[in-house]
XYZ file of C-alpha atoms in Angstrom:
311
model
C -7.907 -3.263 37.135
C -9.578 -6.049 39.116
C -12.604 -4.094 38.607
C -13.159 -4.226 34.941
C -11.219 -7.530 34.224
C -12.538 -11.057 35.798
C -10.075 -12.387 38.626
C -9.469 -15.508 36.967
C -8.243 -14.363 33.804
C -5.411 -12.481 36.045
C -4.718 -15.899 37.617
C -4.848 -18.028 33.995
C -2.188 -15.639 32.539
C 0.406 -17.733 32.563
C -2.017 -20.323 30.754
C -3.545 -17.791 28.199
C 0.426 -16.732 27.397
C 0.764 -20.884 26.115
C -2.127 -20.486 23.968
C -1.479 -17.496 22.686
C 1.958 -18.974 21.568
C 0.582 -21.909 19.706
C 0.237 -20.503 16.278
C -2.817 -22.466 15.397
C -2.582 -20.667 12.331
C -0.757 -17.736 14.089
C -0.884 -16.212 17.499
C -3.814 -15.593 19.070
C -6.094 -16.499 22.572
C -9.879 -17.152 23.306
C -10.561 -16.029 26.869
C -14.163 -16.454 28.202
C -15.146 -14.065 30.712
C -12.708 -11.542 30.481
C -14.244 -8.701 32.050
C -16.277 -8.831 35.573
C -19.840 -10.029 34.526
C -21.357 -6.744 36.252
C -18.806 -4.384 34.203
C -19.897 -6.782 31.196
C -23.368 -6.505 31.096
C -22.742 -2.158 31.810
C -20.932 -2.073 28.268
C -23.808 -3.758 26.591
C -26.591 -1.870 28.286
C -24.485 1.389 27.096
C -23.500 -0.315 23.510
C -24.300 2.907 20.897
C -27.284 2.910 19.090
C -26.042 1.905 15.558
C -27.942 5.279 13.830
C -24.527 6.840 16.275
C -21.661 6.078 14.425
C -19.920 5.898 11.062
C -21.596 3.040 8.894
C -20.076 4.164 5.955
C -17.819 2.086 4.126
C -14.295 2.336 2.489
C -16.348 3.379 -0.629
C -18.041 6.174 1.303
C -21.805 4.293 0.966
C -24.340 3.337 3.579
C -23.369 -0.003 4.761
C -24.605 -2.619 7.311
C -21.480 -1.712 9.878
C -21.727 1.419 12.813
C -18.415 2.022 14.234
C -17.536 5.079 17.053
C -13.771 5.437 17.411
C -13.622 7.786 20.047
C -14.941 5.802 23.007
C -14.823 7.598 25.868
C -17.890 9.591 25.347
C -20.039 6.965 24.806
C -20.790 6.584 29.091
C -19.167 5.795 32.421
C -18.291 2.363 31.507
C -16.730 3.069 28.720
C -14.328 6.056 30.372
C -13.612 3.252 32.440
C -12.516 1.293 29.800
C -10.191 3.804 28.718
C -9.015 4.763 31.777
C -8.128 1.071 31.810
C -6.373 0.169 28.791
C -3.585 2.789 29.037
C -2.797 1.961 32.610
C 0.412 0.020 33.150
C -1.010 -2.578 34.993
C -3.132 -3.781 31.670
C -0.821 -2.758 29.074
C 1.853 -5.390 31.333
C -1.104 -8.327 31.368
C -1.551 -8.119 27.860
C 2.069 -7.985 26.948
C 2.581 -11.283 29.429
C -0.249 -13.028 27.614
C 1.160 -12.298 24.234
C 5.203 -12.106 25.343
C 4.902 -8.995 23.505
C 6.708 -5.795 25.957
C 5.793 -2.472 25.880
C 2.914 -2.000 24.232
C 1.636 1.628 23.898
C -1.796 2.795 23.836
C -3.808 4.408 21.409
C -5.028 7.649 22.395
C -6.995 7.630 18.424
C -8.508 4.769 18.735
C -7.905 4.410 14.501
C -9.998 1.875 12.910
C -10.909 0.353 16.719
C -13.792 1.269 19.419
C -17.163 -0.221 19.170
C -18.203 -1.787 15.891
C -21.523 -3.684 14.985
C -22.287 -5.507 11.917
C -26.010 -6.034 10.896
C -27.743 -8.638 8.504
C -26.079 -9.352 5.591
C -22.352 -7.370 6.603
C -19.448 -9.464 6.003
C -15.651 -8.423 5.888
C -13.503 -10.125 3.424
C -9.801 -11.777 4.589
C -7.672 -9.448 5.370
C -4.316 -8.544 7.000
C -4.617 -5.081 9.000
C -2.532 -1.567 7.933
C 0.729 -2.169 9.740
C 1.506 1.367 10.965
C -0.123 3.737 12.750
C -1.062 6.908 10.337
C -0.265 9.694 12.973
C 2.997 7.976 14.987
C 5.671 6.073 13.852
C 4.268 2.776 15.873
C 4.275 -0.628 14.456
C 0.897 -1.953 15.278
C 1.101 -5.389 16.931
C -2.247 -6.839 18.721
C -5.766 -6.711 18.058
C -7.932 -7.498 21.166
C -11.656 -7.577 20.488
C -14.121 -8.187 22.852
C -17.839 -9.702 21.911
C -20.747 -8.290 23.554
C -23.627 -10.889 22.147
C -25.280 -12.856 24.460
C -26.793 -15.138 21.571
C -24.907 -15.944 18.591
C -24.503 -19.403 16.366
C -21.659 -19.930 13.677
C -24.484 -21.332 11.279
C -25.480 -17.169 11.286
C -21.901 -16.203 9.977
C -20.234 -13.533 11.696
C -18.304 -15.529 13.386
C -13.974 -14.139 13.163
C -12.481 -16.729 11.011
C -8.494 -16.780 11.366
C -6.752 -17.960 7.721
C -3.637 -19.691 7.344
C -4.006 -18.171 3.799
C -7.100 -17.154 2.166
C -5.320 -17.072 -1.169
C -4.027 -20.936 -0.915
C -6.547 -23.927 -2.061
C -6.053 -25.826 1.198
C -6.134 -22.792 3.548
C -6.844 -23.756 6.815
C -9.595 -21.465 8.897
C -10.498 -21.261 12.866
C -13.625 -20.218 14.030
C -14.110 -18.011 16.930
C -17.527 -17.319 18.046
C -18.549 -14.323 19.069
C -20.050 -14.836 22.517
C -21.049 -12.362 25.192
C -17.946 -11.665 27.084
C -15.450 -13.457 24.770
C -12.190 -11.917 23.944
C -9.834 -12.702 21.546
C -6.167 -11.708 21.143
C -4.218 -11.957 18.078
C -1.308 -10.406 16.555
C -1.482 -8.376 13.633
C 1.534 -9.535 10.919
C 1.608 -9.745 7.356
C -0.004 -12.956 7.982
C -2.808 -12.553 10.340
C -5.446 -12.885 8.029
C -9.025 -13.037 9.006
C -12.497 -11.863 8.966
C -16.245 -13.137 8.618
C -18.385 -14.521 6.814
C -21.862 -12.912 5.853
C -24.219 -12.199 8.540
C -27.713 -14.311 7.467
C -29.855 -14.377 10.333
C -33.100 -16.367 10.831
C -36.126 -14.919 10.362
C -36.450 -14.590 14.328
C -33.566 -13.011 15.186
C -33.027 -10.559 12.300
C -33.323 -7.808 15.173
C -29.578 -8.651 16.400
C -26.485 -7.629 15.625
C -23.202 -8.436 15.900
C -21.529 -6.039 18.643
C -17.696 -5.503 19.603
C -15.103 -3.324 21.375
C -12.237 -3.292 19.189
C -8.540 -2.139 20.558
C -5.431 -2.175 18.586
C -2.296 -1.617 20.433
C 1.277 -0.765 18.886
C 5.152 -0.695 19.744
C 7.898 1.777 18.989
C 9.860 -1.288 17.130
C 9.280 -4.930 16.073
C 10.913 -7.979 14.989
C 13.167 -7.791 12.347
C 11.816 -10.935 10.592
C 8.204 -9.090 10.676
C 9.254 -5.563 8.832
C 7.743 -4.736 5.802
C 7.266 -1.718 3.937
C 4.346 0.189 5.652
C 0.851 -0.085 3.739
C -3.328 0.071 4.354
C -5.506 -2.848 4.800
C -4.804 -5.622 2.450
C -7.822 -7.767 1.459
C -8.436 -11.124 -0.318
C -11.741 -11.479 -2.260
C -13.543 -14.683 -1.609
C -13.471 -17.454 -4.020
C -16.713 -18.546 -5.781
C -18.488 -20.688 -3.131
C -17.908 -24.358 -4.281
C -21.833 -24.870 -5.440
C -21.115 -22.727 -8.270
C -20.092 -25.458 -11.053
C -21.045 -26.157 -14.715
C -24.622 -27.317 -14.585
C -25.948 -25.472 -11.997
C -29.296 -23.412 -12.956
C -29.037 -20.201 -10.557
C -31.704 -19.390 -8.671
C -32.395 -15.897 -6.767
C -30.186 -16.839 -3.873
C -27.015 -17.616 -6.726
C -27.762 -14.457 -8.400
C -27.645 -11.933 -5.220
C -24.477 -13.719 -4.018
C -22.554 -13.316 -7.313
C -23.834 -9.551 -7.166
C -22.716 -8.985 -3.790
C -18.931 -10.509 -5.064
C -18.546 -8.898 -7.874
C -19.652 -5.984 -6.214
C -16.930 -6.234 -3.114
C -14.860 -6.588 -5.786
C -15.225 -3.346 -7.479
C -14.972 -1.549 -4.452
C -11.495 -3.087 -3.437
C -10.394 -2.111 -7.258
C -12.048 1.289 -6.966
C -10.053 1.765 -3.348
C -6.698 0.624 -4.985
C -7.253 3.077 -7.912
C -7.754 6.026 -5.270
C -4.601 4.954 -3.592
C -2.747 5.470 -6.803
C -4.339 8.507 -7.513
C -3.401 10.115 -4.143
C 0.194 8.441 -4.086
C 0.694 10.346 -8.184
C -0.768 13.571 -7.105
C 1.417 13.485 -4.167
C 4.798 12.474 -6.260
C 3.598 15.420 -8.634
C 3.048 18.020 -6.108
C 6.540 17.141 -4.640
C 8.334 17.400 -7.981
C 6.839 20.536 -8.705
C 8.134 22.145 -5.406
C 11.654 20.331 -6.031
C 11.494 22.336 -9.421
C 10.382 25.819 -8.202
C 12.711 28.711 -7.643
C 16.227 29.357 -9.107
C 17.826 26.014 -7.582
C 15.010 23.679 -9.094
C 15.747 25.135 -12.678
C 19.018 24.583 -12.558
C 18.909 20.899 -11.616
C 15.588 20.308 -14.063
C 18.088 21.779 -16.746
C 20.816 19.605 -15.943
C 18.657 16.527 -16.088
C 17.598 17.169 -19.627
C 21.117 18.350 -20.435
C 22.353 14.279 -19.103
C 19.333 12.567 -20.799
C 19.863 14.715 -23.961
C 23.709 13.295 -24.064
C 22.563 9.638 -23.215
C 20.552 9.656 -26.170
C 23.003 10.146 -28.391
């Protein structure tokens, strides 16, 4: 492990567990120069191309974000990586930092591996799905790693972590997303967070914002964290604050309250698929409780009971 992961933040554990615990809004850790600077700099030489991965978005379009899942294909420093982060020797660091135990690995890499955000991505507040879709795992840490050696907040992009997006006087931490930063935070029905929209200057339009993304899980949780299991849940931002009675729009006004209303849609349009899916599946399930001999029978005696309560 000493390979991949800088000596010092094996010797700061016990100082990177405090943070972590501080709930400044929730859980979470900054730790500069996580990985060995050599091992570092080989991820970002390696980084995908972004033309390699998925940039489609939840609505299926084109979109300013390239994610690969799968990982270990993408060169030797990334198969080192995931030899890494199943070992037992990381899986136990990160569960000291966070005081979280036995934290599996996730062989699917779901919604994780590299991701990179171009000019003019953003991703809306959000609290992460809660279960894993293949294994019954409660997922319980996010642990990103930034691989930008240049990056200002002024750009956006940078992770903002919400008290609550949805509350007038929500309180929001800024993380910058610096070469060789990592950030740890737990994922609970109120880890909310995500980034503002990606304008860079004129100069620097030819960046991007580049991650590693891993999501680890647990067999059980907390009771006091349980909830029923569901997909990512989102929070549209508000109208920025300039937008008041008076104001003339100009271009700038009129492409932001496009790009809104237009997020908008697509979380509506997502929610309407959901319910879609969830009918067709309650449909198809009541049709196979109905089939054959036995399923007659009980349909029968259901109208029979409804047939008497009516009365």
């Amino acid at each position: 492990m000493s390979r991949c992961i800088d000596a010092r933040v094996l010797a700061d554990a016990g100082r990177h567990a405090a943070a972590f615990a501080r709930r400044e809004p929730f859980r979470h850790v900054v730790i500069d120069g996580f990985f060995d600077a050599d091992y570092a700099a080989a991820l970002l030489a390696q980084f995908p191309a972004f033309e390699r991965g998925n940039a489609r978005n939840e609505a299926g379009e084109l979109g300013g974000k390239s994610t690969i899942e799968r990982i270990r294909g993408l060169g030797e420093p990334y198969a080192q990586l995931d030899d890494l982060i199943r070992t037992p020797d990381f899986l136990g660091l990160v569960g000291r930092i966070t005081g979280i135990p036995d934290l599996l690995y996730d062989a699917d890499y779901f919604g994780g591996g590299t991701h990179e955000n171009r000019e003019g991505q953003d991703l809306d507040p959000h609290v992460d799905f809660n279960r894993h879709p293949r294994e019954p795992w409660h997922r319980r840490l996010n642990l990103i790693v930034y691989l930008n050696p240049e990056w200002e907040d002024g750009w956006g992009g940078s992770l903002e972590l919400h008290s609550d997006p949805r509350s007038p006087d929500d309180r929001v931490t800024l993380v910058t997303p610096l070469f060789n930063r990592c950030v740890i935070f737990e994922t609970t029905e109120w880890s909310w967070h995500g980034f503002s929209r990606i304008t860079l200057p004129p100069d620097r339009r030819a960046l991007s914002r580049k991650s590693i993304a891993l999501y680890f899980y647990t067999r059980e949780r907390p009771a006091e964290e349980l909830a029923d299991t569901h997909s990512t849940i989102y929070v549209d931002r508000p109208l920025p604050a300039r937008f008041r009675a008076g104001l003339t729009l100009d271009e700038r006004d009129v492409e932001e309250l496009r790009v809104l209303l237009a997020r908008r849609d697509q979380h509506n349009q997502r929610l309407y698929r959901d319910i879609t899916r969830l009918t067709r599946d309650l449909e198809r399930t009541q049709a196979a409780l109905y089939a054959g001999r036995l399923g007659r029978l009980r349909y029968l005696a259901q109208r029979l009971l409804r047939g008497r309560g009516a009365g």
